[in-house]
Amino acid sequence: GAVVSQHPSRVICKSGTSVKIECRSLDFQATTMFWYRQFPKQSLMLMATSNEGSKATYEQGVEKDKFLINHASLTLSTLTVTSAHPEDSSFYICSAPLTARVVGKQFFGPGTRLTVL
Amino acid sequence: GENVEQHPSTLSVQEGDSAVIKCTYSDSASNYFPWYKQELGKRPQLIIDIRSNVGEKKDQRIAVTLNKTAKHFSLHITETQPEDSAVYFCAASGGTSYGKLTFGQGTILTVHP
């Protein structure tokens, strides 16, 4: 099956620093990727849709200047949490559909646990 | 946008019993409904999915039913085992939120030996 990787798996940083998370589709091309955030004991909440070659689409309430998304290639999307604060500590997960033409199965990355001190 | 409600939030069963988790959705144009199992600190794993042109789908001990008219779908797990213990999420996609998954709140399933 299709594989999506994420790096790093865990990151601890100081308040005010920026953190970059990478999401890669290893054996397929993904023109679209999705970024989710999951707080402890809560559901996955979609943050933004990453589109290859164009600007990301952010969900209501998600600050685009704080969560920078770049989808520079068909296999890589990056999420940068700028000026991170303790309230940004969460589990960040990306996903990619096998094809953007038909709504269907998505493949999730293993997630990145961000802890901001 | 789409809104998905999931019940119950916790479910405790004895090994061998059946478990049923229910979800409702708001966007009548949604057409893809996956169910995920998530263990602590891990990625969601797809366990079964159903499209809007099908009313029921089964895979061994797991089945999903969909009622488009009422806009609800359910997960049925039979002969539960302790390893089925996890958090289960329903989701909906398609329609006006094309491609994006909207998740339910999750159900913590505990199967007691």
PDB file of N, CA, C and O in Angstrom, chain B residues 6-62:
ATOM      1  N   GLN B   6     -20.484  11.670  16.913  1.00  0.00           N
ATOM      2  CA  GLN B   6     -20.192  10.250  17.177  1.00  0.00           C
ATOM      3  C   GLN B   6     -20.602   9.893  18.597  1.00  0.00           C
ATOM      4  O   GLN B   6     -20.342  10.644  19.546  1.00  0.00           O
ATOM      5  N   HIS B   7     -21.217   8.727  18.742  1.00  0.00           N
ATOM      6  CA  HIS B   7     -21.648   8.236  20.053  1.00  0.00           C
ATOM      7  C   HIS B   7     -21.497   6.716  20.134  1.00  0.00           C
ATOM      8  O   HIS B   7     -21.656   6.029  19.127  1.00  0.00           O
ATOM      9  N   PRO B   8     -21.196   6.173  21.293  1.00  0.00           N
ATOM     10  CA  PRO B   8     -20.931   6.879  22.546  1.00  0.00           C
ATOM     11  C   PRO B   8     -19.480   7.359  22.609  1.00  0.00           C
ATOM     12  O   PRO B   8     -18.678   6.990  21.766  1.00  0.00           O
ATOM     13  N   SER B   9     -19.142   8.124  23.612  1.00  0.00           N
ATOM     14  CA  SER B   9     -17.758   8.570  23.755  1.00  0.00           C
ATOM     15  C   SER B   9     -16.901   7.474  24.388  1.00  0.00           C
ATOM     16  O   SER B   9     -15.693   7.412  24.136  1.00  0.00           O
ATOM     17  N   THR B  10     -17.498   6.641  25.221  1.00  0.00           N
ATOM     18  CA  THR B  10     -16.799   5.476  25.772  1.00  0.00           C
ATOM     19  C   THR B  10     -17.722   4.274  25.693  1.00  0.00           C
ATOM     20  O   THR B  10     -18.947   4.399  25.794  1.00  0.00           O
ATOM     21  N   LEU B  11     -17.112   3.114  25.506  1.00  0.00           N
ATOM     22  CA  LEU B  11     -17.871   1.879  25.378  1.00  0.00           C
ATOM     23  C   LEU B  11     -17.052   0.767  26.001  1.00  0.00           C
ATOM     24  O   LEU B  11     -15.904   0.546  25.629  1.00  0.00           O
ATOM     25  N   SER B  12     -17.663   0.080  26.935  1.00  0.00           N
ATOM     26  CA  SER B  12     -16.984  -0.999  27.632  1.00  0.00           C
ATOM     27  C   SER B  12     -17.770  -2.283  27.423  1.00  0.00           C
ATOM     28  O   SER B  12     -18.980  -2.320  27.679  1.00  0.00           O
ATOM     29  N   VAL B  13     -17.110  -3.318  26.925  1.00  0.00           N
ATOM     30  CA  VAL B  13     -17.785  -4.591  26.652  1.00  0.00           C
ATOM     31  C   VAL B  13     -16.940  -5.735  27.160  1.00  0.00           C
ATOM     32  O   VAL B  13     -15.733  -5.588  27.399  1.00  0.00           O
ATOM     33  N   GLN B  14     -17.574  -6.878  27.314  1.00  0.00           N
ATOM     34  CA  GLN B  14     -16.865  -8.097  27.673  1.00  0.00           C
ATOM     35  C   GLN B  14     -16.375  -8.784  26.402  1.00  0.00           C
ATOM     36  O   GLN B  14     -17.031  -8.728  25.353  1.00  0.00           O
ATOM     37  N   GLU B  15     -15.253  -9.438  26.533  1.00  0.00           N
ATOM     38  CA  GLU B  15     -14.706 -10.189  25.393  1.00  0.00           C
ATOM     39  C   GLU B  15     -15.767 -11.123  24.831  1.00  0.00           C
ATOM     40  O   GLU B  15     -16.452 -11.825  25.587  1.00  0.00           O
ATOM     41  N   GLY B  16     -15.909 -11.096  23.503  1.00  0.00           N
ATOM     42  CA  GLY B  16     -16.891 -11.944  22.846  1.00  0.00           C
ATOM     43  C   GLY B  16     -18.198 -11.246  22.541  1.00  0.00           C
ATOM     44  O   GLY B  16     -18.965 -11.690  21.673  1.00  0.00           O
ATOM     45  N   ASP B  17     -18.453 -10.135  23.243  1.00  0.00           N
ATOM     46  CA  ASP B  17     -19.670  -9.375  22.967  1.00  0.00           C
ATOM     47  C   ASP B  17     -19.491  -8.547  21.693  1.00  0.00           C
ATOM     48  O   ASP B  17     -18.390  -8.436  21.146  1.00  0.00           O
ATOM     49  N   SER B  18     -20.594  -7.961  21.255  1.00  0.00           N
ATOM     50  CA  SER B  18     -20.546  -7.060  20.103  1.00  0.00           C
ATOM     51  C   SER B  18     -20.455  -5.613  20.564  1.00  0.00           C
ATOM     52  O   SER B  18     -20.893  -5.273  21.675  1.00  0.00           O
ATOM     53  N   ALA B  19     -19.902  -4.778  19.713  1.00  0.00           N
ATOM     54  CA  ALA B  19     -19.806  -3.344  19.999  1.00  0.00           C
ATOM     55  C   ALA B  19     -20.355  -2.574  18.798  1.00  0.00           C
ATOM     56  O   ALA B  19     -20.082  -2.941  17.646  1.00  0.00           O
ATOM     57  N   VAL B  20     -21.108  -1.535  19.091  1.00  0.00           N
ATOM     58  CA  VAL B  20     -21.694  -0.718  18.029  1.00  0.00           C
ATOM     59  C   VAL B  20     -21.403   0.749  18.317  1.00  0.00           C
ATOM     60  O   VAL B  20     -21.643   1.231  19.424  1.00  0.00           O
ATOM     61  N   ILE B  21     -20.878   1.429  17.329  1.00  0.00           N
ATOM     62  CA  ILE B  21     -20.594   2.864  17.431  1.00  0.00           C
ATOM     63  C   ILE B  21     -21.350   3.561  16.310  1.00  0.00           C
ATOM     64  O   ILE B  21     -21.339   3.093  15.174  1.00  0.00           O
ATOM     65  N   LYS B  22     -21.991   4.675  16.653  1.00  0.00           N
ATOM     66  CA  LYS B  22     -22.847   5.347  15.679  1.00  0.00           C
ATOM     67  C   LYS B  22     -22.376   6.767  15.379  1.00  0.00           C
ATOM     68  O   LYS B  22     -21.883   7.467  16.265  1.00  0.00           O
ATOM     69  N   CYS B  23     -22.565   7.165  14.137  1.00  0.00           N
ATOM     70  CA  CYS B  23     -22.211   8.527  13.711  1.00  0.00           C
ATOM     71  C   CYS B  23     -23.316   9.109  12.839  1.00  0.00           C
ATOM     72  O   CYS B  23     -23.967   8.376  12.092  1.00  0.00           O
ATOM     73  N   THR B  24     -23.484  10.409  12.952  1.00  0.00           N
ATOM     74  CA  THR B  24     -24.373  11.130  12.050  1.00  0.00           C
ATOM     75  C   THR B  24     -23.577  12.226  11.361  1.00  0.00           C
ATOM     76  O   THR B  24     -22.587  12.720  11.910  1.00  0.00           O
ATOM     77  N   TYR B  25     -23.991  12.567  10.161  1.00  0.00           N
ATOM     78  CA  TYR B  25     -23.301  13.625   9.434  1.00  0.00           C
ATOM     79  C   TYR B  25     -24.325  14.627   8.932  1.00  0.00           C
ATOM     80  O   TYR B  25     -25.519  14.345   8.882  1.00  0.00           O
ATOM     81  N   SER B  26     -23.848  15.808   8.563  1.00  0.00           N
ATOM     82  CA  SER B  26     -24.786  16.876   8.211  1.00  0.00           C
ATOM     83  C   SER B  26     -24.879  17.153   6.709  1.00  0.00           C
ATOM     84  O   SER B  26     -25.928  17.585   6.227  1.00  0.00           O
ATOM     85  N   ASP B  27     -23.795  16.911   5.973  1.00  0.00           N
ATOM     86  CA  ASP B  27     -23.756  17.251   4.548  1.00  0.00           C
ATOM     87  C   ASP B  27     -24.288  16.080   3.720  1.00  0.00           C
ATOM     88  O   ASP B  27     -23.620  15.054   3.603  1.00  0.00           O
ATOM     89  N   SER B  28     -25.451  16.249   3.163  1.00  0.00           N
ATOM     90  CA  SER B  28     -26.070  15.167   2.396  1.00  0.00           C
ATOM     91  C   SER B  28     -25.269  14.809   1.148  1.00  0.00           C
ATOM     92  O   SER B  28     -25.480  13.749   0.551  1.00  0.00           O
ATOM     93  N   ALA B  29     -24.346  15.675   0.745  1.00  0.00           N
ATOM     94  CA  ALA B  29     -23.520  15.396  -0.433  1.00  0.00           C
ATOM     95  C   ALA B  29     -22.276  14.575  -0.098  1.00  0.00           C
ATOM     96  O   ALA B  29     -21.577  14.131  -1.009  1.00  0.00           O
ATOM     97  N   SER B  30     -21.986  14.355   1.171  1.00  0.00           N
ATOM     98  CA  SER B  30     -20.844  13.514   1.537  1.00  0.00           C
ATOM     99  C   SER B  30     -21.049  12.117   0.986  1.00  0.00           C
ATOM    100  O   SER B  30     -22.177  11.594   0.986  1.00  0.00           O
ATOM    101  N   ASN B  31     -19.968  11.504   0.510  1.00  0.00           N
ATOM    102  CA  ASN B  31     -20.134  10.212  -0.164  1.00  0.00           C
ATOM    103  C   ASN B  31     -19.093   9.166   0.197  1.00  0.00           C
ATOM    104  O   ASN B  31     -19.051   8.085  -0.385  1.00  0.00           O
ATOM    105  N   TYR B  32     -18.255   9.480   1.173  1.00  0.00           N
ATOM    106  CA  TYR B  32     -17.238   8.514   1.581  1.00  0.00           C
ATOM    107  C   TYR B  32     -17.131   8.539   3.099  1.00  0.00           C
ATOM    108  O   TYR B  32     -16.961   9.614   3.700  1.00  0.00           O
ATOM    109  N   PHE B  33     -17.228   7.354   3.708  1.00  0.00           N
ATOM    110  CA  PHE B  33     -17.320   7.270   5.166  1.00  0.00           C
ATOM    111  C   PHE B  33     -16.358   6.201   5.693  1.00  0.00           C
ATOM    112  O   PHE B  33     -16.675   5.021   5.727  1.00  0.00           O
ATOM    113  N   PRO B  34     -15.180   6.615   6.126  1.00  0.00           N
ATOM    114  CA  PRO B  34     -14.222   5.647   6.670  1.00  0.00           C
ATOM    115  C   PRO B  34     -14.304   5.567   8.190  1.00  0.00           C
ATOM    116  O   PRO B  34     -14.763   6.497   8.859  1.00  0.00           O
ATOM    117  N   TRP B  35     -13.840   4.444   8.700  1.00  0.00           N
ATOM    118  CA  TRP B  35     -13.697   4.254  10.137  1.00  0.00           C
ATOM    119  C   TRP B  35     -12.225   3.968  10.432  1.00  0.00           C
ATOM    120  O   TRP B  35     -11.589   3.188   9.739  1.00  0.00           O
ATOM    121  N   TYR B  36     -11.718   4.622  11.505  1.00  0.00           N
ATOM    122  CA  TYR B  36     -10.327   4.463  11.863  1.00  0.00           C
ATOM    123  C   TYR B  36     -10.192   3.959  13.299  1.00  0.00           C
ATOM    124  O   TYR B  36     -10.986   4.296  14.169  1.00  0.00           O
ATOM    125  N   LYS B  37      -9.143   3.187  13.503  1.00  0.00           N
ATOM    126  CA  LYS B  37      -8.758   2.734  14.841  1.00  0.00           C
ATOM    127  C   LYS B  37      -7.441   3.418  15.165  1.00  0.00           C
ATOM    128  O   LYS B  37      -6.510   3.404  14.350  1.00  0.00           O
ATOM    129  N   GLN B  38      -7.362   4.028  16.327  1.00  0.00           N
ATOM    130  CA  GLN B  38      -6.132   4.715  16.701  1.00  0.00           C
ATOM    131  C   GLN B  38      -5.673   4.253  18.068  1.00  0.00           C
ATOM    132  O   GLN B  38      -6.411   4.347  19.056  1.00  0.00           O
ATOM    133  N   GLU B  39      -4.459   3.776  18.121  1.00  0.00           N
ATOM    134  CA  GLU B  39      -3.842   3.419  19.394  1.00  0.00           C
ATOM    135  C   GLU B  39      -3.012   4.607  19.870  1.00  0.00           C
ATOM    136  O   GLU B  39      -2.601   5.454  19.073  1.00  0.00           O
ATOM    137  N   LEU B  40      -2.751   4.642  21.144  1.00  0.00           N
ATOM    138  CA  LEU B  40      -2.123   5.806  21.768  1.00  0.00           C
ATOM    139  C   LEU B  40      -0.813   6.175  21.095  1.00  0.00           C
ATOM    140  O   LEU B  40       0.086   5.339  20.965  1.00  0.00           O
ATOM    141  N   GLY B  41      -0.733   7.419  20.642  1.00  0.00           N
ATOM    142  CA  GLY B  41       0.510   7.904  20.036  1.00  0.00           C
ATOM    143  C   GLY B  41       0.774   7.437  18.625  1.00  0.00           C
ATOM    144  O   GLY B  41       1.834   7.716  18.068  1.00  0.00           O
ATOM    145  N   LYS B  42      -0.210   6.730  18.039  1.00  0.00           N
ATOM    146  CA  LYS B  42      -0.013   6.200  16.693  1.00  0.00           C
ATOM    147  C   LYS B  42      -0.919   6.896  15.680  1.00  0.00           C
ATOM    148  O   LYS B  42      -1.839   7.630  16.043  1.00  0.00           O
ATOM    149  N   ARG B  43      -0.651   6.621  14.412  1.00  0.00           N
ATOM    150  CA  ARG B  43      -1.492   7.184  13.364  1.00  0.00           C
ATOM    151  C   ARG B  43      -2.829   6.452  13.301  1.00  0.00           C
ATOM    152  O   ARG B  43      -2.919   5.285  13.696  1.00  0.00           O
ATOM    153  N   PRO B  44      -3.872   7.087  12.794  1.00  0.00           N
ATOM    154  CA  PRO B  44      -5.148   6.376  12.600  1.00  0.00           C
ATOM    155  C   PRO B  44      -4.967   5.281  11.546  1.00  0.00           C
ATOM    156  O   PRO B  44      -4.311   5.494  10.527  1.00  0.00           O
ATOM    157  N   GLN B  45      -5.571   4.135  11.803  1.00  0.00           N
ATOM    158  CA  GLN B  45      -5.526   3.026  10.846  1.00  0.00           C
ATOM    159  C   GLN B  45      -6.915   2.800  10.286  1.00  0.00           C
ATOM    160  O   GLN B  45      -7.871   2.619  11.051  1.00  0.00           O
ATOM    161  N   LEU B  46      -7.016   2.793   8.997  1.00  0.00           N
ATOM    162  CA  LEU B  46      -8.301   2.523   8.358  1.00  0.00           C
ATOM    163  C   LEU B  46      -8.699   1.074   8.599  1.00  0.00           C
ATOM    164  O   LEU B  46      -7.932   0.160   8.326  1.00  0.00           O
ATOM    165  N   ILE B  47      -9.893   0.870   9.136  1.00  0.00           N
ATOM    166  CA  ILE B  47     -10.349  -0.505   9.371  1.00  0.00           C
ATOM    167  C   ILE B  47     -11.456  -0.914   8.413  1.00  0.00           C
ATOM    168  O   ILE B  47     -11.584  -2.092   8.076  1.00  0.00           O
ATOM    169  N   ILE B  48     -12.236   0.031   7.967  1.00  0.00           N
ATOM    170  CA  ILE B  48     -13.269  -0.249   6.982  1.00  0.00           C
ATOM    171  C   ILE B  48     -13.815   1.077   6.471  1.00  0.00           C
ATOM    172  O   ILE B  48     -13.747   2.092   7.171  1.00  0.00           O
ATOM    173  N   ASP B  49     -14.289   1.081   5.252  1.00  0.00           N
ATOM    174  CA  ASP B  49     -14.892   2.290   4.709  1.00  0.00           C
ATOM    175  C   ASP B  49     -16.083   1.914   3.838  1.00  0.00           C
ATOM    176  O   ASP B  49     -16.226   0.759   3.417  1.00  0.00           O
ATOM    177  N   ILE B  50     -16.927   2.891   3.579  1.00  0.00           N
ATOM    178  CA  ILE B  50     -18.112   2.635   2.760  1.00  0.00           C
ATOM    179  C   ILE B  50     -18.413   3.881   1.945  1.00  0.00           C
ATOM    180  O   ILE B  50     -18.190   5.004   2.398  1.00  0.00           O
ATOM    181  N   ARG B  51     -18.898   3.649   0.747  1.00  0.00           N
ATOM    182  CA  ARG B  51     -19.291   4.756  -0.115  1.00  0.00           C
ATOM    183  C   ARG B  51     -20.806   4.873  -0.117  1.00  0.00           C
ATOM    184  O   ARG B  51     -21.517   3.923   0.221  1.00  0.00           O
ATOM    185  N   SER B  52     -21.274   6.016  -0.564  1.00  0.00           N
ATOM    186  CA  SER B  52     -22.700   6.308  -0.425  1.00  0.00           C
ATOM    187  C   SER B  52     -23.584   5.461  -1.337  1.00  0.00           C
ATOM    188  O   SER B  52     -24.804   5.442  -1.160  1.00  0.00           O
ATOM    189  N   ASN B  53     -23.005   4.758  -2.283  1.00  0.00           N
ATOM    190  CA  ASN B  53     -23.827   3.927  -3.163  1.00  0.00           C
ATOM    191  C   ASN B  53     -24.006   2.507  -2.624  1.00  0.00           C
ATOM    192  O   ASN B  53     -24.561   1.642  -3.286  1.00  0.00           O
ATOM    193  N   VAL B  54     -23.517   2.303  -1.387  1.00  0.00           N
ATOM    194  CA  VAL B  54     -23.609   0.986  -0.759  1.00  0.00           C
ATOM    195  C   VAL B  54     -24.257   1.137   0.613  1.00  0.00           C
ATOM    196  O   VAL B  54     -23.994   2.115   1.312  1.00  0.00           O
ATOM    197  N   GLY B  55     -25.090   0.182   1.001  1.00  0.00           N
ATOM    198  CA  GLY B  55     -25.770   0.280   2.284  1.00  0.00           C
ATOM    199  C   GLY B  55     -25.057  -0.444   3.421  1.00  0.00           C
ATOM    200  O   GLY B  55     -25.234  -0.098   4.583  1.00  0.00           O
ATOM    201  N   GLU B  56     -24.251  -1.438   3.052  1.00  0.00           N
ATOM    202  CA  GLU B  56     -23.586  -2.224   4.087  1.00  0.00           C
ATOM    203  C   GLU B  56     -22.318  -2.836   3.510  1.00  0.00           C
ATOM    204  O   GLU B  56     -22.250  -3.173   2.329  1.00  0.00           O
ATOM    205  N   LYS B  57     -21.341  -2.976   4.371  1.00  0.00           N
ATOM    206  CA  LYS B  57     -20.079  -3.607   3.966  1.00  0.00           C
ATOM    207  C   LYS B  57     -19.538  -4.370   5.149  1.00  0.00           C
ATOM    208  O   LYS B  57     -19.631  -3.899   6.298  1.00  0.00           O
ATOM    209  N   LYS B  58     -18.986  -5.549   4.867  1.00  0.00           N
ATOM    210  CA  LYS B  58     -18.506  -6.380   5.957  1.00  0.00           C
ATOM    211  C   LYS B  58     -17.110  -6.900   5.652  1.00  0.00           C
ATOM    212  O   LYS B  58     -16.783  -7.231   4.498  1.00  0.00           O
ATOM    213  N   ASP B  59     -16.295  -6.982   6.686  1.00  0.00           N
ATOM    214  CA  ASP B  59     -14.950  -7.536   6.551  1.00  0.00           C
ATOM    215  C   ASP B  59     -14.665  -8.321   7.816  1.00  0.00           C
ATOM    216  O   ASP B  59     -14.306  -7.752   8.843  1.00  0.00           O
ATOM    217  N   GLN B  60     -14.868  -9.614   7.748  1.00  0.00           N
ATOM    218  CA  GLN B  60     -14.674 -10.533   8.877  1.00  0.00           C
ATOM    219  C   GLN B  60     -15.525 -10.068  10.071  1.00  0.00           C
ATOM    220  O   GLN B  60     -16.746 -10.117   9.979  1.00  0.00           O
ATOM    221  N   ARG B  61     -14.923  -9.658  11.162  1.00  0.00           N
ATOM    222  CA  ARG B  61     -15.700  -9.301  12.364  1.00  0.00           C
ATOM    223  C   ARG B  61     -16.211  -7.864  12.347  1.00  0.00           C
ATOM    224  O   ARG B  61     -16.911  -7.430  13.275  1.00  0.00           O
ATOM    225  N   ILE B  62     -15.868  -7.118  11.327  1.00  0.00           N
ATOM    226  CA  ILE B  62     -16.214  -5.703  11.266  1.00  0.00           C
ATOM    227  C   ILE B  62     -17.205  -5.443  10.146  1.00  0.00           C
ATOM    228  O   ILE B  62     -17.046  -5.976   9.041  1.00  0.00           O
TER     229      ILE B  62
END
